[in-house]
PDB file of C-alpha atoms in Angstrom:
ATOM      1  CA  UNK A 183      19.722  29.108  -2.188  1.00  0.00           C
ATOM      2  CA  UNK A 184      18.559  25.545  -1.604  1.00  0.00           C
ATOM      3  CA  UNK A 185      14.871  24.932  -1.077  1.00  0.00           C
ATOM      4  CA  UNK A 186      13.860  23.263   2.185  1.00  0.00           C
ATOM      5  CA  UNK A 187      12.567  20.300   0.160  1.00  0.00           C
ATOM      6  CA  UNK A 188      15.861  19.734  -1.648  1.00  0.00           C
ATOM      7  CA  UNK A 189      17.870  20.212   1.542  1.00  0.00           C
ATOM      8  CA  UNK A 190      15.813  17.421   3.106  1.00  0.00           C
ATOM      9  CA  UNK A 191      16.427  15.196   0.067  1.00  0.00           C
ATOM     10  CA  UNK A 192      20.178  15.696   0.335  1.00  0.00           C
ATOM     11  CA  UNK A 193      20.157  15.045   4.067  1.00  0.00           C
ATOM     12  CA  UNK A 194      18.250  11.813   3.489  1.00  0.00           C
ATOM     13  CA  UNK A 195      21.066  10.793   1.123  1.00  0.00           C
ATOM     14  CA  UNK A 196      23.646  11.449   3.880  1.00  0.00           C
ATOM     15  CA  UNK A 197      24.799  14.988   3.095  1.00  0.00           C
ATOM     16  CA  UNK A 198      27.499  16.417   5.348  1.00  0.00           C
ATOM     17  CA  UNK A 199      27.277  20.206   5.190  1.00  0.00           C
ATOM     18  CA  UNK A 200      30.130  22.691   5.032  1.00  0.00           C
ATOM     19  CA  UNK A 201      30.638  24.767   8.179  1.00  0.00           C
ATOM     20  CA  UNK A 202      31.683  27.821   6.155  1.00  0.00           C
ATOM     21  CA  UNK A 203      29.066  27.621   3.387  1.00  0.00           C
ATOM     22  CA  UNK A 204      25.653  26.439   4.620  1.00  0.00           C
ATOM     23  CA  UNK A 205      24.364  25.500   1.145  1.00  0.00           C
ATOM     24  CA  UNK A 206      27.434  23.414   0.248  1.00  0.00           C
ATOM     25  CA  UNK A 207      27.535  19.630   0.701  1.00  0.00           C
ATOM     26  CA  UNK A 208      31.096  18.590   1.539  1.00  0.00           C
ATOM     27  CA  UNK A 209      30.473  14.868   1.013  1.00  0.00           C
ATOM     28  CA  UNK A 210      27.925  12.120   1.519  1.00  0.00           C
ATOM     29  CA  UNK A 211      29.767  10.187   4.200  1.00  0.00           C
ATOM     30  CA  UNK A 212      32.748   8.753   2.334  1.00  0.00           C
ATOM     31  CA  UNK A 213      34.757  11.237   0.286  1.00  0.00           C
ATOM     32  CA  UNK A 214      37.359   8.652  -0.730  1.00  0.00           C
ATOM     33  CA  UNK A 215      34.683   6.357  -2.185  1.00  0.00           C
ATOM     34  CA  UNK A 216      32.999   9.278  -3.935  1.00  0.00           C
ATOM     35  CA  UNK A 217      36.304  10.200  -5.555  1.00  0.00           C
ATOM     36  CA  UNK A 218      36.779   6.614  -6.736  1.00  0.00           C
ATOM     37  CA  UNK A 219      33.307   6.710  -8.294  1.00  0.00           C
ATOM     38  CA  UNK A 220      34.182   9.912 -10.132  1.00  0.00           C
ATOM     39  CA  UNK A 221      37.445   8.423 -11.381  1.00  0.00           C
ATOM     40  CA  UNK A 222      35.581   5.259 -12.440  1.00  0.00           C
ATOM     41  CA  UNK A 223      33.271   7.261 -14.649  1.00  0.00           C
ATOM     42  CA  UNK A 224      30.262   8.839 -13.002  1.00  0.00           C
ATOM     43  CA  UNK A 225      29.558  10.931  -9.912  1.00  0.00           C
ATOM     44  CA  UNK A 226      27.313  13.957  -9.423  1.00  0.00           C
ATOM     45  CA  UNK A 227      27.976  16.963  -7.185  1.00  0.00           C
ATOM     46  CA  UNK A 228      25.487  19.714  -6.278  1.00  0.00           C
ATOM     47  CA  UNK A 229      27.221  23.047  -6.972  1.00  0.00           C
ATOM     48  CA  UNK A 230      26.424  25.676  -4.361  1.00  0.00           C
ATOM     49  CA  UNK A 231      28.192  28.816  -5.561  1.00  0.00           C
ATOM     50  CA  UNK A 232      27.671  29.352  -9.273  1.00  0.00           C
ATOM     51  CA  UNK A 233      25.730  31.540 -11.658  1.00  0.00           C
ATOM     52  CA  UNK A 234      24.561  31.381 -15.258  1.00  0.00           C
ATOM     53  CA  UNK A 235      24.428  34.401 -17.553  1.00  0.00           C
ATOM     54  CA  UNK A 236      22.136  34.029 -20.558  1.00  0.00           C
ATOM     55  CA  UNK A 237      22.953  36.062 -23.664  1.00  0.00           C
ATOM     56  CA  UNK A 238      20.289  36.460 -26.343  1.00  0.00           C
ATOM     57  CA  UNK A 239      19.887  38.458 -29.559  1.00  0.00           C
ATOM     58  CA  UNK A 240      21.089  37.896 -33.118  1.00  0.00           C
ATOM     59  CA  UNK A 241      24.463  39.586 -32.445  1.00  0.00           C
ATOM     60  CA  UNK A 242      25.258  37.548 -29.312  1.00  0.00           C
ATOM     61  CA  UNK A 243      27.954  35.266 -30.800  1.00  0.00           C
ATOM     62  CA  UNK A 244      29.850  38.153 -32.407  1.00  0.00           C
ATOM     63  CA  UNK A 245      29.532  40.209 -29.224  1.00  0.00           C
ATOM     64  CA  UNK A 246      30.884  37.451 -26.966  1.00  0.00           C
ATOM     65  CA  UNK A 247      33.642  36.738 -29.494  1.00  0.00           C
ATOM     66  CA  UNK A 248      34.792  40.345 -29.111  1.00  0.00           C
ATOM     67  CA  UNK A 249      34.979  40.262 -25.316  1.00  0.00           C
ATOM     68  CA  UNK A 250      36.507  36.905 -24.424  1.00  0.00           C
ATOM     69  CA  UNK A 251      39.732  35.052 -25.184  1.00  0.00           C
ATOM     70  CA  UNK A 252      38.243  32.012 -26.988  1.00  0.00           C
ATOM     71  CA  UNK A 253      36.991  31.637 -30.552  1.00  0.00           C
ATOM     72  CA  UNK A 254      33.241  31.846 -30.017  1.00  0.00           C
ATOM     73  CA  UNK A 255      32.446  32.268 -33.705  1.00  0.00           C
ATOM     74  CA  UNK A 256      33.240  28.604 -34.389  1.00  0.00           C
ATOM     75  CA  UNK A 257      30.909  27.182 -31.707  1.00  0.00           C
ATOM     76  CA  UNK A 258      27.998  25.181 -33.099  1.00  0.00           C
ATOM     77  CA  UNK A 259      24.798  24.674 -31.104  1.00  0.00           C
ATOM     78  CA  UNK A 260      25.572  22.271 -28.269  1.00  0.00           C
ATOM     79  CA  UNK A 261      29.300  23.107 -28.151  1.00  0.00           C
ATOM     80  CA  UNK A 262      31.017  24.389 -25.006  1.00  0.00           C
ATOM     81  CA  UNK A 263      34.323  26.185 -24.575  1.00  0.00           C
ATOM     82  CA  UNK A 264      36.284  27.530 -21.602  1.00  0.00           C
ATOM     83  CA  UNK A 265      37.235  31.193 -21.706  1.00  0.00           C
ATOM     84  CA  UNK A 266      38.386  34.308 -19.880  1.00  0.00           C
ATOM     85  CA  UNK A 267      36.702  37.692 -20.009  1.00  0.00           C
ATOM     86  CA  UNK A 268      39.581  40.193 -19.696  1.00  0.00           C
ATOM     87  CA  UNK A 269      39.543  43.951 -19.411  1.00  0.00           C
ATOM     88  CA  UNK A 270      41.389  46.214 -21.840  1.00  0.00           C
ATOM     89  CA  UNK A 271      44.681  45.541 -20.011  1.00  0.00           C
ATOM     90  CA  UNK A 272      44.120  41.746 -20.199  1.00  0.00           C
ATOM     91  CA  UNK A 273      43.485  41.466 -16.481  1.00  0.00           C
ATOM     92  CA  UNK A 274      40.945  38.821 -15.517  1.00  0.00           C
ATOM     93  CA  UNK A 275      37.364  39.960 -14.978  1.00  0.00           C
ATOM     94  CA  UNK A 276      35.702  36.533 -15.161  1.00  0.00           C
ATOM     95  CA  UNK A 277      36.399  32.948 -16.169  1.00  0.00           C
ATOM     96  CA  UNK A 278      33.984  30.200 -17.071  1.00  0.00           C
ATOM     97  CA  UNK A 279      32.306  28.077 -19.709  1.00  0.00           C
ATOM     98  CA  UNK A 280      30.273  29.281 -22.689  1.00  0.00           C
ATOM     99  CA  UNK A 281      27.665  26.944 -24.173  1.00  0.00           C
ATOM    100  CA  UNK A 282      26.193  27.787 -27.574  1.00  0.00           C
ATOM    101  CA  UNK A 283      22.489  27.219 -28.179  1.00  0.00           C
ATOM    102  CA  UNK A 284      20.030  27.748 -31.007  1.00  0.00           C
ATOM    103  CA  UNK A 285      18.411  30.772 -29.339  1.00  0.00           C
ATOM    104  CA  UNK A 286      20.960  31.847 -26.742  1.00  0.00           C
ATOM    105  CA  UNK A 287      24.486  31.430 -25.366  1.00  0.00           C
ATOM    106  CA  UNK A 288      24.906  30.539 -21.690  1.00  0.00           C
ATOM    107  CA  UNK A 289      27.913  31.391 -19.500  1.00  0.00           C
ATOM    108  CA  UNK A 290      28.579  29.301 -16.392  1.00  0.00           C
ATOM    109  CA  UNK A 291      30.696  30.972 -13.708  1.00  0.00           C
ATOM    110  CA  UNK A 292      31.851  29.237 -10.521  1.00  0.00           C
ATOM    111  CA  UNK A 293      32.393  31.204  -7.313  1.00  0.00           C
ATOM    112  CA  UNK A 294      30.515  34.215  -8.662  1.00  0.00           C
ATOM    113  CA  UNK A 295      27.272  36.084  -8.079  1.00  0.00           C
ATOM    114  CA  UNK A 296      27.354  37.196 -11.707  1.00  0.00           C
ATOM    115  CA  UNK A 297      27.134  40.925 -11.076  1.00  0.00           C
ATOM    116  CA  UNK A 298      30.746  41.836 -11.902  1.00  0.00           C
ATOM    117  CA  UNK A 299      30.816  40.066 -15.300  1.00  0.00           C
ATOM    118  CA  UNK A 300      27.265  41.225 -16.047  1.00  0.00           C
ATOM    119  CA  UNK A 301      28.227  44.869 -15.451  1.00  0.00           C
ATOM    120  CA  UNK A 302      31.470  44.439 -17.385  1.00  0.00           C
ATOM    121  CA  UNK A 303      29.779  43.006 -20.484  1.00  0.00           C
ATOM    122  CA  UNK A 304      26.651  45.164 -20.320  1.00  0.00           C
ATOM    123  CA  UNK A 305      28.640  48.405 -20.507  1.00  0.00           C
ATOM    124  CA  UNK A 306      29.776  47.447 -24.028  1.00  0.00           C
ATOM    125  CA  UNK A 307      26.292  46.771 -25.393  1.00  0.00           C
ATOM    126  CA  UNK A 308      25.597  49.899 -27.453  1.00  0.00           C
ATOM    127  CA  UNK A 309      23.698  49.284 -30.682  1.00  0.00           C
ATOM    128  CA  UNK A 310      24.090  45.484 -30.900  1.00  0.00           C
ATOM    129  CA  UNK A 311      21.083  43.198 -30.717  1.00  0.00           C
ATOM    130  CA  UNK A 312      22.272  41.646 -27.443  1.00  0.00           C
ATOM    131  CA  UNK A 313      20.617  41.150 -24.082  1.00  0.00           C
ATOM    132  CA  UNK A 314      22.448  39.792 -21.032  1.00  0.00           C
ATOM    133  CA  UNK A 315      20.707  38.559 -17.912  1.00  0.00           C
ATOM    134  CA  UNK A 316      21.665  36.673 -14.788  1.00  0.00           C
ATOM    135  CA  UNK A 317      19.365  33.658 -14.603  1.00  0.00           C
ATOM    136  CA  UNK A 318      17.719  33.726 -11.184  1.00  0.00           C
ATOM    137  CA  UNK A 319      17.190  30.762  -8.845  1.00  0.00           C
ATOM    138  CA  UNK A 320      19.039  28.021 -10.695  1.00  0.00           C
ATOM    139  CA  UNK A 321      20.255  24.673  -9.367  1.00  0.00           C
ATOM    140  CA  UNK A 322      23.504  23.425 -10.907  1.00  0.00           C
ATOM    141  CA  UNK A 323      24.947  19.906 -10.812  1.00  0.00           C
ATOM    142  CA  UNK A 324      28.417  18.789 -11.915  1.00  0.00           C
ATOM    143  CA  UNK A 325      28.500  15.285 -13.396  1.00  0.00           C
ATOM    144  CA  UNK A 326      32.093  14.060 -13.226  1.00  0.00           C
ATOM    145  CA  UNK A 327      33.824  11.251 -15.063  1.00  0.00           C
ATOM    146  CA  UNK A 328      34.185   9.573 -18.415  1.00  0.00           C
ATOM    147  CA  UNK A 329      30.427   8.976 -18.714  1.00  0.00           C
ATOM    148  CA  UNK A 330      29.424  12.511 -17.749  1.00  0.00           C
ATOM    149  CA  UNK A 331      28.662  13.772 -21.254  1.00  0.00           C
ATOM    150  CA  UNK A 332      26.435  10.793 -22.026  1.00  0.00           C
ATOM    151  CA  UNK A 333      24.629  11.078 -18.694  1.00  0.00           C
ATOM    152  CA  UNK A 334      23.720  14.750 -19.014  1.00  0.00           C
ATOM    153  CA  UNK A 335      22.938  14.419 -22.725  1.00  0.00           C
ATOM    154  CA  UNK A 336      20.475  11.632 -22.034  1.00  0.00           C
ATOM    155  CA  UNK A 337      19.019  13.573 -19.121  1.00  0.00           C
ATOM    156  CA  UNK A 338      18.559  16.690 -21.243  1.00  0.00           C
ATOM    157  CA  UNK A 339      16.886  14.734 -24.057  1.00  0.00           C
ATOM    158  CA  UNK A 340      14.431  13.068 -21.661  1.00  0.00           C
ATOM    159  CA  UNK A 341      13.918  15.912 -19.172  1.00  0.00           C
ATOM    160  CA  UNK A 342      13.860  19.213 -21.050  1.00  0.00           C
ATOM    161  CA  UNK A 343      11.069  20.411 -18.786  1.00  0.00           C
ATOM    162  CA  UNK A 344      13.388  20.350 -15.744  1.00  0.00           C
ATOM    163  CA  UNK A 345      16.720  21.387 -17.323  1.00  0.00           C
ATOM    164  CA  UNK A 346      17.542  24.507 -19.284  1.00  0.00           C
ATOM    165  CA  UNK A 347      21.345  24.725 -19.472  1.00  0.00           C
ATOM    166  CA  UNK A 348      24.041  22.193 -20.324  1.00  0.00           C
ATOM    167  CA  UNK A 349      27.836  22.501 -20.476  1.00  0.00           C
ATOM    168  CA  UNK A 350      30.121  19.635 -21.577  1.00  0.00           C
ATOM    169  CA  UNK A 351      33.851  20.165 -21.114  1.00  0.00           C
ATOM    170  CA  UNK A 352      37.159  18.631 -20.090  1.00  0.00           C
ATOM    171  CA  UNK A 353      39.237  20.046 -17.270  1.00  0.00           C
ATOM    172  CA  UNK A 354      42.666  19.435 -18.747  1.00  0.00           C
ATOM    173  CA  UNK A 355      42.304  15.617 -18.983  1.00  0.00           C
ATOM    174  CA  UNK A 356      39.191  14.930 -16.903  1.00  0.00           C
ATOM    175  CA  UNK A 357      35.648  15.131 -18.382  1.00  0.00           C
ATOM    176  CA  UNK A 358      33.027  17.057 -16.448  1.00  0.00           C
ATOM    177  CA  UNK A 359      29.597  18.303 -17.480  1.00  0.00           C
ATOM    178  CA  UNK A 360      27.260  20.744 -15.793  1.00  0.00           C
ATOM    179  CA  UNK A 361      23.487  20.613 -15.996  1.00  0.00           C
ATOM    180  CA  UNK A 362      21.184  23.288 -14.594  1.00  0.00           C
ATOM    181  CA  UNK A 363      17.505  24.024 -14.158  1.00  0.00           C
ATOM    182  CA  UNK A 364      15.098  26.124 -12.108  1.00  0.00           C
ATOM    183  CA  UNK A 365      15.678  25.656  -8.385  1.00  0.00           C
ATOM    184  CA  UNK A 366      12.171  24.252  -7.907  1.00  0.00           C
ATOM    185  CA  UNK A 367      13.221  21.312 -10.109  1.00  0.00           C
ATOM    186  CA  UNK A 368      16.295  20.447  -8.043  1.00  0.00           C
ATOM    187  CA  UNK A 369      14.829  17.404  -6.298  1.00  0.00           C
ATOM    188  CA  UNK A 370      13.511  15.918  -9.534  1.00  0.00           C
ATOM    189  CA  UNK A 371      16.759  16.593 -11.381  1.00  0.00           C
ATOM    190  CA  UNK A 372      18.770  14.992  -8.572  1.00  0.00           C
ATOM    191  CA  UNK A 373      16.509  11.943  -8.493  1.00  0.00           C
ATOM    192  CA  UNK A 374      16.809  11.435 -12.266  1.00  0.00           C
ATOM    193  CA  UNK A 375      20.593  11.628 -12.101  1.00  0.00           C
ATOM    194  CA  UNK A 376      20.768   9.058  -9.296  1.00  0.00           C
ATOM    195  CA  UNK A 377      18.275   6.815 -11.095  1.00  0.00           C
ATOM    196  CA  UNK A 378      20.766   6.670 -13.975  1.00  0.00           C
ATOM    197  CA  UNK A 379      23.297   5.009 -11.659  1.00  0.00           C
ATOM    198  CA  UNK A 380      25.323   8.115 -10.857  1.00  0.00           C
ATOM    199  CA  UNK A 381      26.962   8.219  -7.390  1.00  0.00           C
ATOM    200  CA  UNK A 382      26.205  11.248  -5.182  1.00  0.00           C
ATOM    201  CA  UNK A 383      29.343  13.196  -4.308  1.00  0.00           C
ATOM    202  CA  UNK A 384      30.071  16.421  -2.474  1.00  0.00           C
ATOM    203  CA  UNK A 385      31.935  19.571  -3.342  1.00  0.00           C
ATOM    204  CA  UNK A 386      35.103  18.228  -1.709  1.00  0.00           C
ATOM    205  CA  UNK A 387      35.235  15.907  -4.725  1.00  0.00           C
ATOM    206  CA  UNK A 388      34.413  18.628  -7.249  1.00  0.00           C
ATOM    207  CA  UNK A 389      37.139  20.880  -5.878  1.00  0.00           C
ATOM    208  CA  UNK A 390      39.647  18.031  -5.650  1.00  0.00           C
ATOM    209  CA  UNK A 391      39.097  17.395  -9.360  1.00  0.00           C
ATOM    210  CA  UNK A 392      39.232  21.040 -10.460  1.00  0.00           C
ATOM    211  CA  UNK A 393      42.434  21.592  -8.441  1.00  0.00           C
ATOM    212  CA  UNK A 394      43.987  18.424  -9.826  1.00  0.00           C
ATOM    213  CA  UNK A 395      43.060  19.596 -13.330  1.00  0.00           C
ATOM    214  CA  UNK A 396      44.107  23.219 -12.814  1.00  0.00           C
ATOM    215  CA  UNK A 397      40.673  24.850 -13.184  1.00  0.00           C
ATOM    216  CA  UNK A 398      40.888  28.147 -11.242  1.00  0.00           C
ATOM    217  CA  UNK A 399      38.292  30.101  -9.295  1.00  0.00           C
ATOM    218  CA  UNK A 400      38.194  33.875  -9.649  1.00  0.00           C
ATOM    219  CA  UNK A 401      38.638  35.552  -6.273  1.00  0.00           C
ATOM    220  CA  UNK A 402      40.509  32.530  -4.896  1.00  0.00           C
ATOM    221  CA  UNK A 403      43.142  31.346  -7.371  1.00  0.00           C
ATOM    222  CA  UNK A 404      43.115  34.373  -9.671  1.00  0.00           C
ATOM    223  CA  UNK A 405      42.162  38.002  -9.086  1.00  0.00           C
ATOM    224  CA  UNK A 406      41.825  41.119 -11.212  1.00  0.00           C
ATOM    225  CA  UNK A 407      45.563  41.628 -10.642  1.00  0.00           C
ATOM    226  CA  UNK A 408      46.292  38.562 -12.805  1.00  0.00           C
ATOM    227  CA  UNK A 409      46.633  38.508 -16.571  1.00  0.00           C
ATOM    228  CA  UNK A 410      44.683  35.804 -18.373  1.00  0.00           C
ATOM    229  CA  UNK A 411      47.835  33.968 -19.614  1.00  0.00           C
ATOM    230  CA  UNK A 412      49.069  33.699 -16.014  1.00  0.00           C
ATOM    231  CA  UNK A 413      46.285  31.173 -15.390  1.00  0.00           C
ATOM    232  CA  UNK A 414      48.322  28.310 -16.850  1.00  0.00           C
ATOM    233  CA  UNK A 415      45.359  27.527 -19.136  1.00  0.00           C
ATOM    234  CA  UNK A 416      46.446  29.120 -22.392  1.00  0.00           C
ATOM    235  CA  UNK A 417      45.699  26.022 -24.470  1.00  0.00           C
ATOM    236  CA  UNK A 418      42.195  25.690 -23.026  1.00  0.00           C
ATOM    237  CA  UNK A 419      41.153  29.341 -23.087  1.00  0.00           C
ATOM    238  CA  UNK A 420      43.137  31.593 -25.416  1.00  0.00           C
ATOM    239  CA  UNK A 421      42.970  31.715 -29.215  1.00  0.00           C
ATOM    240  CA  UNK A 422      45.819  33.518 -30.942  1.00  0.00           C
ATOM    241  CA  UNK A 423      44.108  33.254 -34.342  1.00  0.00           C
ATOM    242  CA  UNK A 424      40.689  34.768 -33.603  1.00  0.00           C
ATOM    243  CA  UNK A 425      41.580  38.399 -34.300  1.00  0.00           C
ATOM    244  CA  UNK A 426      40.847  41.466 -32.207  1.00  0.00           C
ATOM    245  CA  UNK A 427      39.058  41.376 -28.855  1.00  0.00           C
ATOM    246  CA  UNK A 428      39.177  43.336 -25.618  1.00  0.00           C
ATOM    247  CA  UNK A 429      42.585  42.745 -24.007  1.00  0.00           C
ATOM    248  CA  UNK A 430      44.022  41.082 -27.120  1.00  0.00           C
ATOM    249  CA  UNK A 431      47.025  43.391 -27.545  1.00  0.00           C
ATOM    250  CA  UNK A 432      48.655  42.758 -24.131  1.00  0.00           C
ATOM    251  CA  UNK A 433      47.988  39.019 -24.480  1.00  0.00           C
ATOM    252  CA  UNK A 434      49.530  38.934 -27.962  1.00  0.00           C
ATOM    253  CA  UNK A 435      52.515  40.912 -26.687  1.00  0.00           C
ATOM    254  CA  UNK A 436      53.126  38.389 -23.911  1.00  0.00           C
ATOM    255  CA  UNK A 437      52.953  35.591 -26.473  1.00  0.00           C
ATOM    256  CA  UNK A 438      55.447  37.353 -28.730  1.00  0.00           C
ATOM    257  CA  UNK A 439      57.861  37.894 -25.851  1.00  0.00           C
ATOM    258  CA  UNK A 440      57.456  34.264 -24.811  1.00  0.00           C
ATOM    259  CA  UNK A 441      57.823  35.038 -21.131  1.00  0.00           C
ATOM    260  CA  UNK A 442      55.582  35.268 -18.072  1.00  0.00           C
ATOM    261  CA  UNK A 443      56.849  36.488 -14.719  1.00  0.00           C
ATOM    262  CA  UNK A 444      54.403  34.343 -12.748  1.00  0.00           C
ATOM    263  CA  UNK A 445      51.878  31.595 -13.331  1.00  0.00           C
ATOM    264  CA  UNK A 446      49.245  29.562 -11.538  1.00  0.00           C
ATOM    265  CA  UNK A 447      50.607  26.029 -11.240  1.00  0.00           C
ATOM    266  CA  UNK A 448      49.158  22.645 -10.435  1.00  0.00           C
ATOM    267  CA  UNK A 449      51.197  20.897  -7.761  1.00  0.00           C
ATOM    268  CA  UNK A 450      51.093  18.137  -5.183  1.00  0.00           C
ATOM    269  CA  UNK A 451      52.019  18.918  -1.598  1.00  0.00           C
ATOM    270  CA  UNK A 452      53.411  16.941   1.330  1.00  0.00           C
ATOM    271  CA  UNK A 453      53.119  18.338   4.832  1.00  0.00           C
ATOM    272  CA  UNK A 454      56.448  19.174   6.456  1.00  0.00           C
ATOM    273  CA  UNK A 455      57.146  18.414  10.087  1.00  0.00           C
ATOM    274  CA  UNK A 456      58.623  21.834  10.743  1.00  0.00           C
ATOM    275  CA  UNK A 457      59.454  25.158   9.143  1.00  0.00           C
ATOM    276  CA  UNK A 458      60.647  28.551  10.370  1.00  0.00           C
ATOM    277  CA  UNK A 459      57.722  30.323  12.014  1.00  0.00           C
ATOM    278  CA  UNK A 460      58.498  33.608  10.276  1.00  0.00           C
ATOM    279  CA  UNK A 461      59.192  32.112   6.847  1.00  0.00           C
ATOM    280  CA  UNK A 462      57.976  34.270   3.955  1.00  0.00           C
ATOM    281  CA  UNK A 463      56.399  31.495   1.899  1.00  0.00           C
ATOM    282  CA  UNK A 464      54.182  31.364  -1.194  1.00  0.00           C
ATOM    283  CA  UNK A 465      50.512  30.933  -0.309  1.00  0.00           C
ATOM    284  CA  UNK A 466      48.648  27.969  -1.768  1.00  0.00           C
ATOM    285  CA  UNK A 467      45.338  29.326  -3.077  1.00  0.00           C
ATOM    286  CA  UNK A 468      43.371  26.040  -3.294  1.00  0.00           C
ATOM    287  CA  UNK A 469      44.046  22.692  -1.629  1.00  0.00           C
ATOM    288  CA  UNK A 470      42.044  19.482  -1.816  1.00  0.00           C
ATOM    289  CA  UNK A 471      40.157  18.470   1.330  1.00  0.00           C
ATOM    290  CA  UNK A 472      39.964  14.801   0.311  1.00  0.00           C
ATOM    291  CA  UNK A 473      42.304  12.759   2.563  1.00  0.00           C
ATOM    292  CA  UNK A 474      45.353  11.659   0.546  1.00  0.00           C
ATOM    293  CA  UNK A 475      49.058  11.060   1.122  1.00  0.00           C
ATOM    294  CA  UNK A 476      49.786  13.958  -1.217  1.00  0.00           C
ATOM    295  CA  UNK A 477      47.498  16.979  -1.559  1.00  0.00           C
ATOM    296  CA  UNK A 478      46.589  18.447  -4.972  1.00  0.00           C
ATOM    297  CA  UNK A 479      46.994  22.236  -4.791  1.00  0.00           C
ATOM    298  CA  UNK A 480      46.987  25.346  -6.934  1.00  0.00           C
ATOM    299  CA  UNK A 481      49.631  27.978  -6.263  1.00  0.00           C
ATOM    300  CA  UNK A 482      50.824  31.096  -8.082  1.00  0.00           C
ATOM    301  CA  UNK A 483      54.624  31.153  -8.310  1.00  0.00           C
ATOM    302  CA  UNK A 484      57.344  33.120 -10.104  1.00  0.00           C
ATOM    303  CA  UNK A 485      58.182  31.186 -13.241  1.00  0.00           C
ATOM    304  CA  UNK A 486      61.918  31.448 -12.565  1.00  0.00           C
ATOM    305  CA  UNK A 487      61.427  29.856  -9.131  1.00  0.00           C
ATOM    306  CA  UNK A 488      59.776  26.825 -10.745  1.00  0.00           C
ATOM    307  CA  UNK A 489      62.279  26.492 -13.584  1.00  0.00           C
ATOM    308  CA  UNK A 490      65.208  26.940 -11.175  1.00  0.00           C
ATOM    309  CA  UNK A 491      64.848  23.354 -10.001  1.00  0.00           C
ATOM    310  CA  UNK A 492      65.106  24.113  -6.286  1.00  0.00           C
ATOM    311  CA  UNK A 493      62.707  22.608  -3.711  1.00  0.00           C
ATOM    312  CA  UNK A 494      59.688  24.849  -3.140  1.00  0.00           C
ATOM    313  CA  UNK A 495      58.097  25.247   0.273  1.00  0.00           C
ATOM    314  CA  UNK A 496      54.677  26.882   0.618  1.00  0.00           C
ATOM    315  CA  UNK A 497      51.880  27.474   3.090  1.00  0.00           C
ATOM    316  CA  UNK A 498      48.413  25.892   2.813  1.00  0.00           C
ATOM    317  CA  UNK A 499      45.274  27.975   3.474  1.00  0.00           C
ATOM    318  CA  UNK A 500      45.042  26.275   6.905  1.00  0.00           C
ATOM    319  CA  UNK A 501      48.568  27.421   7.771  1.00  0.00           C
ATOM    320  CA  UNK A 502      50.384  24.085   7.362  1.00  0.00           C
ATOM    321  CA  UNK A 503      53.812  24.177   5.732  1.00  0.00           C
ATOM    322  CA  UNK A 504      54.223  21.888   2.708  1.00  0.00           C
ATOM    323  CA  UNK A 505      56.838  20.824   0.200  1.00  0.00           C
ATOM    324  CA  UNK A 506      55.607  21.166  -3.403  1.00  0.00           C
ATOM    325  CA  UNK A 507      56.087  19.010  -6.440  1.00  0.00           C
ATOM    326  CA  UNK A 508      55.105  21.375  -9.269  1.00  0.00           C
ATOM    327  CA  UNK A 509      53.543  20.195 -12.535  1.00  0.00           C
ATOM    328  CA  UNK A 510      55.176  22.474 -15.108  1.00  0.00           C
ATOM    329  CA  UNK A 511      52.966  21.418 -18.049  1.00  0.00           C
TER     330      UNK A 511
END
């Protein structure tokens, strides 16, 4: 929840609010320019719907290693990795970033209130020295572009009193870093980011980038019906050398068989002039709201439909019919 003070700060900077999510800034007046700034190296987006879980205790790294798909044991302090938290059948429970620290590990989850992953992980804490908590009242900012890691690193070094979590990653090919702090520090954190020459941008930009890069949201692009490998992010999230973990056997079996029935794909879409009204079409799960000739989208499709080489028609969340150009990599 935004404070009234920070809401006023954002409005003074030209924030245009989302009609469906009152705490989300869509853009600051010119989404196309904000996207160019991100592509040129540095833009910052307030993130409205996210949560951070903090894991403490001397057994925390081993515990997390046993319940996610990435190799947590190799993370040094300051490192970040992307991962899935599957259940015993390898279905997706949560997806996010883990940042290793000297005294704790932090987990950043987008589009989550944190309760489902917290309950899932907490049930397995038996005799381990591990404590998991959802950090309350945190502001989160995404710094996008080639300079993002340097920007947030410098900010963290100079402003440790206002920041307490940092995640540096790459969404496929595009660098993005997240910095967080107590919500009462939001205005100061925002001001320090802008003072460093970073362009304010809205969540339309953040979501354009994550869609373009194939970074899914749980509950939108993937659900608990999906297996972790169906995300299309095996290289970024799944280690086949780390040994046993919850859900490892079904994931290893899929790897051995070398075949998925369906997958979440990155694609670009062009709006069609017409289509049969009763057409049974695949549903695009995420589509960029930034005006472009072609629209970056995420869509879950049967693998054989993509490899068949036939044109693919789908339906956007707003109901428009589009022709897809699927990125198979």
